[in-house]
CSV table of C-alpha atoms in Angstrom, one decimal:
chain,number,residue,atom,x,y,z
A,1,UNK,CA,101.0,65.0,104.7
A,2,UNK,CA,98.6,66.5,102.1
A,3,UNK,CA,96.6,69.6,102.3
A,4,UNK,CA,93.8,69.7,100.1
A,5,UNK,CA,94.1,73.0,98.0
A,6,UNK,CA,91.6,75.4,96.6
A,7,UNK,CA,91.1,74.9,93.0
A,8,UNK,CA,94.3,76.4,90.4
A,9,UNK,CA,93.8,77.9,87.0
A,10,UNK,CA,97.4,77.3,86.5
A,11,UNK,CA,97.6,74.0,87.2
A,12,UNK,CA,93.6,73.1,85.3
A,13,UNK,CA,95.0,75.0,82.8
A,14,UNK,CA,98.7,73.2,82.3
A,15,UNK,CA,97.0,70.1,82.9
A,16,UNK,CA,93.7,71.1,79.8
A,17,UNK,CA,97.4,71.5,77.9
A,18,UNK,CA,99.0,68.4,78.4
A,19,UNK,CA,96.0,66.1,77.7
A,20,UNK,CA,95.6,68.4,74.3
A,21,UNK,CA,99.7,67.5,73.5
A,22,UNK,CA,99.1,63.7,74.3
A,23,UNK,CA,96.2,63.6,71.9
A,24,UNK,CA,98.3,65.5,69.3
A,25,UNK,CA,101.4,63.3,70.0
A,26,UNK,CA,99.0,59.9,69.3
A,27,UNK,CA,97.9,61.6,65.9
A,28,UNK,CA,101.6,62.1,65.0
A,29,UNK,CA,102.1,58.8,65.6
A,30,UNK,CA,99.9,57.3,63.7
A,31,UNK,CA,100.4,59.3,60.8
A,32,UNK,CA,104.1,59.0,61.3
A,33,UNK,CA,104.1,55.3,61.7
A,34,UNK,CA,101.3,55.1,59.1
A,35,UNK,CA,103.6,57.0,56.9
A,36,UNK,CA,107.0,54.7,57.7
A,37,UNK,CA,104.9,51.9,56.4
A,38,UNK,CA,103.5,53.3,53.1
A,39,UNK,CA,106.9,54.8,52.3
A,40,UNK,CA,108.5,51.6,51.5
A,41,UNK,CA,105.5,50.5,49.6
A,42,UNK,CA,105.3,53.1,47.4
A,43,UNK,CA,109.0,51.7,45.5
A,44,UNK,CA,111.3,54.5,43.4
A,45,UNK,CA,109.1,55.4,41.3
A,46,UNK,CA,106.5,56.4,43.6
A,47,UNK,CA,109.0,58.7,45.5
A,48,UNK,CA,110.6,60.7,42.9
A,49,UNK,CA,108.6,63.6,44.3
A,50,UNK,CA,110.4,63.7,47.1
A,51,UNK,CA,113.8,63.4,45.7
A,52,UNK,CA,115.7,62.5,42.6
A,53,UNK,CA,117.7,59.4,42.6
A,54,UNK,CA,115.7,58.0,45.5
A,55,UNK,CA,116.1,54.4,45.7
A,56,UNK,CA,114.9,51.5,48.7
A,57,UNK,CA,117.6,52.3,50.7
A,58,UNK,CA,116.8,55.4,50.8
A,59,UNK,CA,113.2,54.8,51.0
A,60,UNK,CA,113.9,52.6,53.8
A,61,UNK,CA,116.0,54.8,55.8
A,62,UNK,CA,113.5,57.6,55.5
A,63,UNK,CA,111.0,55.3,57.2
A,64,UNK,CA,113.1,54.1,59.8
A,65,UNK,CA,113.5,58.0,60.5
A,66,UNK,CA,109.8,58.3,61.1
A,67,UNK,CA,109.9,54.8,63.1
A,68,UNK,CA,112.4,56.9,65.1
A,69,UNK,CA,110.4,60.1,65.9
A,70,UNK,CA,107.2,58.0,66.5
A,71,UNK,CA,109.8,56.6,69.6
A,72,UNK,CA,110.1,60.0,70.6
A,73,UNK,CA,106.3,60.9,70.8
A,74,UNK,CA,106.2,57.6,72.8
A,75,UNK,CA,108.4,59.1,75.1
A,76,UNK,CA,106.7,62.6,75.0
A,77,UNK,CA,103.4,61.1,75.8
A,78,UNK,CA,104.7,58.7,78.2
A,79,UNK,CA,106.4,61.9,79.8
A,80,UNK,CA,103.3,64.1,79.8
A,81,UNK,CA,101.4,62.0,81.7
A,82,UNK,CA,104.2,61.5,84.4
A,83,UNK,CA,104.0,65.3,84.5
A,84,UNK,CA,99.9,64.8,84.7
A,85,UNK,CA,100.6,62.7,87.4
A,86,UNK,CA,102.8,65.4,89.6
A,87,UNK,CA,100.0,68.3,88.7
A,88,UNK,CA,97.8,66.3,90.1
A,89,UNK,CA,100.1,65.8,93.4
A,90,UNK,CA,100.7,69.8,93.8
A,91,UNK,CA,96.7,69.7,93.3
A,92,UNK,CA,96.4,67.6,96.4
A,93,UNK,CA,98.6,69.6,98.5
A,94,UNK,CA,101.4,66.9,98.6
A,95,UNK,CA,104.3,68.5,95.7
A,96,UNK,CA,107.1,66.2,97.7
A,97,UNK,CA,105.5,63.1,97.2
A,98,UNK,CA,108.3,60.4,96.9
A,99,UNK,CA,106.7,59.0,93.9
A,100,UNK,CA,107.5,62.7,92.2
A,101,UNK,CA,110.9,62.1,93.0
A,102,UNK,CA,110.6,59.4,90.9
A,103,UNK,CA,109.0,60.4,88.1
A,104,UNK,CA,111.0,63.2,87.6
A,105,UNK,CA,113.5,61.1,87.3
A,106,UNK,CA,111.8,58.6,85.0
A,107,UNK,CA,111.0,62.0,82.8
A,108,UNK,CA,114.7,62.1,82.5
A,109,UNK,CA,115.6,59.0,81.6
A,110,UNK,CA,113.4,59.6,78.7
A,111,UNK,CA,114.3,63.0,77.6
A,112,UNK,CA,117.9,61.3,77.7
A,113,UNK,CA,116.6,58.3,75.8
A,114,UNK,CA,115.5,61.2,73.1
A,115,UNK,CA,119.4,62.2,72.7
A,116,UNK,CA,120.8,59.2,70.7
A,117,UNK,CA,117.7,58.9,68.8
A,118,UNK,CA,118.0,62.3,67.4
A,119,UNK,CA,121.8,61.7,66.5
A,120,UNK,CA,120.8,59.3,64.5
A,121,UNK,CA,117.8,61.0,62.8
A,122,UNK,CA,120.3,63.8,62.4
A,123,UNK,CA,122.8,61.7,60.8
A,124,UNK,CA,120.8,59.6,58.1
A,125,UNK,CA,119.6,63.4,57.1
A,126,UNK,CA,122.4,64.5,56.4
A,127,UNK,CA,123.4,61.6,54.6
A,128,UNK,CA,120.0,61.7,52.6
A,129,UNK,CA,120.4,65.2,51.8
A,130,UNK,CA,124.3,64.2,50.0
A,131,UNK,CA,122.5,61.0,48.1
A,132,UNK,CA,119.2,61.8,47.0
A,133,UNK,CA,119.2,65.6,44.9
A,134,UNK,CA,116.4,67.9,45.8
A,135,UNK,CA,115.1,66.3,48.9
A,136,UNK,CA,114.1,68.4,51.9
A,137,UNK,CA,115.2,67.5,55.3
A,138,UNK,CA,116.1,69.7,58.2
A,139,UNK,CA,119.0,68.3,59.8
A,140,UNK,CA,119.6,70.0,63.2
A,141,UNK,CA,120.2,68.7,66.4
A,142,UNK,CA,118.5,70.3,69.5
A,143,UNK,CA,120.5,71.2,72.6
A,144,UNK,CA,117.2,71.9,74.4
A,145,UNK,CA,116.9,68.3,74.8
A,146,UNK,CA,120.1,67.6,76.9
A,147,UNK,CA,119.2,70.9,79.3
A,148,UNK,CA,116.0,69.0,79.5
A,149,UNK,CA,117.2,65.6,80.7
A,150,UNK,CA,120.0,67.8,83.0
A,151,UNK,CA,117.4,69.7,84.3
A,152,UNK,CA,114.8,66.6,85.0
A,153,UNK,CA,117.5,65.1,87.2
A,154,UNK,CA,118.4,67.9,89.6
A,155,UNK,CA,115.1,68.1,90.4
A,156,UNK,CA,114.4,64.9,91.0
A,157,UNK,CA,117.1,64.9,93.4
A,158,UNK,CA,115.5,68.3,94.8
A,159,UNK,CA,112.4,66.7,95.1
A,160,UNK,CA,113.8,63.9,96.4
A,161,UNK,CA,115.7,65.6,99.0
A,162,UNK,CA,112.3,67.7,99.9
A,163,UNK,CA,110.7,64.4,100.6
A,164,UNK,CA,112.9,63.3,102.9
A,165,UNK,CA,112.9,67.2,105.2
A,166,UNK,CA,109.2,66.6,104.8
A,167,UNK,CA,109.6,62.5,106.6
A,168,UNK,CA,112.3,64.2,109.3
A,169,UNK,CA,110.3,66.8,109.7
A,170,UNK,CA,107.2,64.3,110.1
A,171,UNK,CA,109.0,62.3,112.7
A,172,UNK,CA,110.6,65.4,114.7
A,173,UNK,CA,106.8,67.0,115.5
């Protein structure tokens, strides 16, 4: 059951914002991965700017770092558009659309995919930062991301639950 709403700034405007993010997320990933490759290429010597006593271990842990945050804008574009997706469902006048059950759900599965990836980013930091003198690395872990994934599956299961009022409610009248 959809009812065709009048045209929402909010909603043009979140969605202008999410298409600008996905843009900015493919440009971090390409200079990100573009950056994991040269990394390695570049040898000791080429790094000592960004550290002393850097070696290809170190070297290659820093670029599999990068390899891991270019996962995570995966994720966060792949997320966006999901959310794209369910904008454009409230647009139409359907919000409990099964299929936003669903990918709010899929949203969380990749918020929580984000979590064990940023342990390990966290954790070859701090290593980094004990091994190689001078380098600078910010190694903190953001709680933001669990409330996210927490939050992403209650309301799928909100949403979920409003779909199926909206089918009884469908087959009552």
């Amino acid at each position: 059951m959809t009812n065709p709403r009048p045209k929402d700034g909010l909603l043009d405007t979140t969605r202008l914002l999410i298409g600008i993010v996905r843009v900015l997320a493919i440009i971090g990933m390409v200079l990100l991965g573009g950056i994991a490759l040269v990394i390695p290429a570049l040898g000791p010597e080429g790094l000592k700017d960004v550290g002393q006593g850097m070696t290809m271990t170190h070297a290659f842990t820093l670029s599999f770092m990068l390899l891991l945050a270019v996962a995570i804008l995966v994720l966060l574009f792949k997320g966006l558009g999901l959310l794209r997706d369910i904008i454009d469902t409230v647009g139409a006048g359907d919000p409990f659309a099964p299929a936003n059950a669903d990918r709010l759900e899929k949203m969380g599965w990749y918020a929580a995919s984000v979590i064990p990836m940023m342990v390990v980013i966290v954790g070859l930091a701090v290593w980094l930062k004990g091994v190689v003198e001078n380098i600078e690395l910010d190694a903190r872990f953001d709680f933001g991301v669990v409330f996210l994934a927490l939050v992403l599956f209650v309301l799928a299961r909100v949403f979920r639950y409003g779909a199926e009022m909206r089918a009884d409610l469908d087959d009552t009248v």
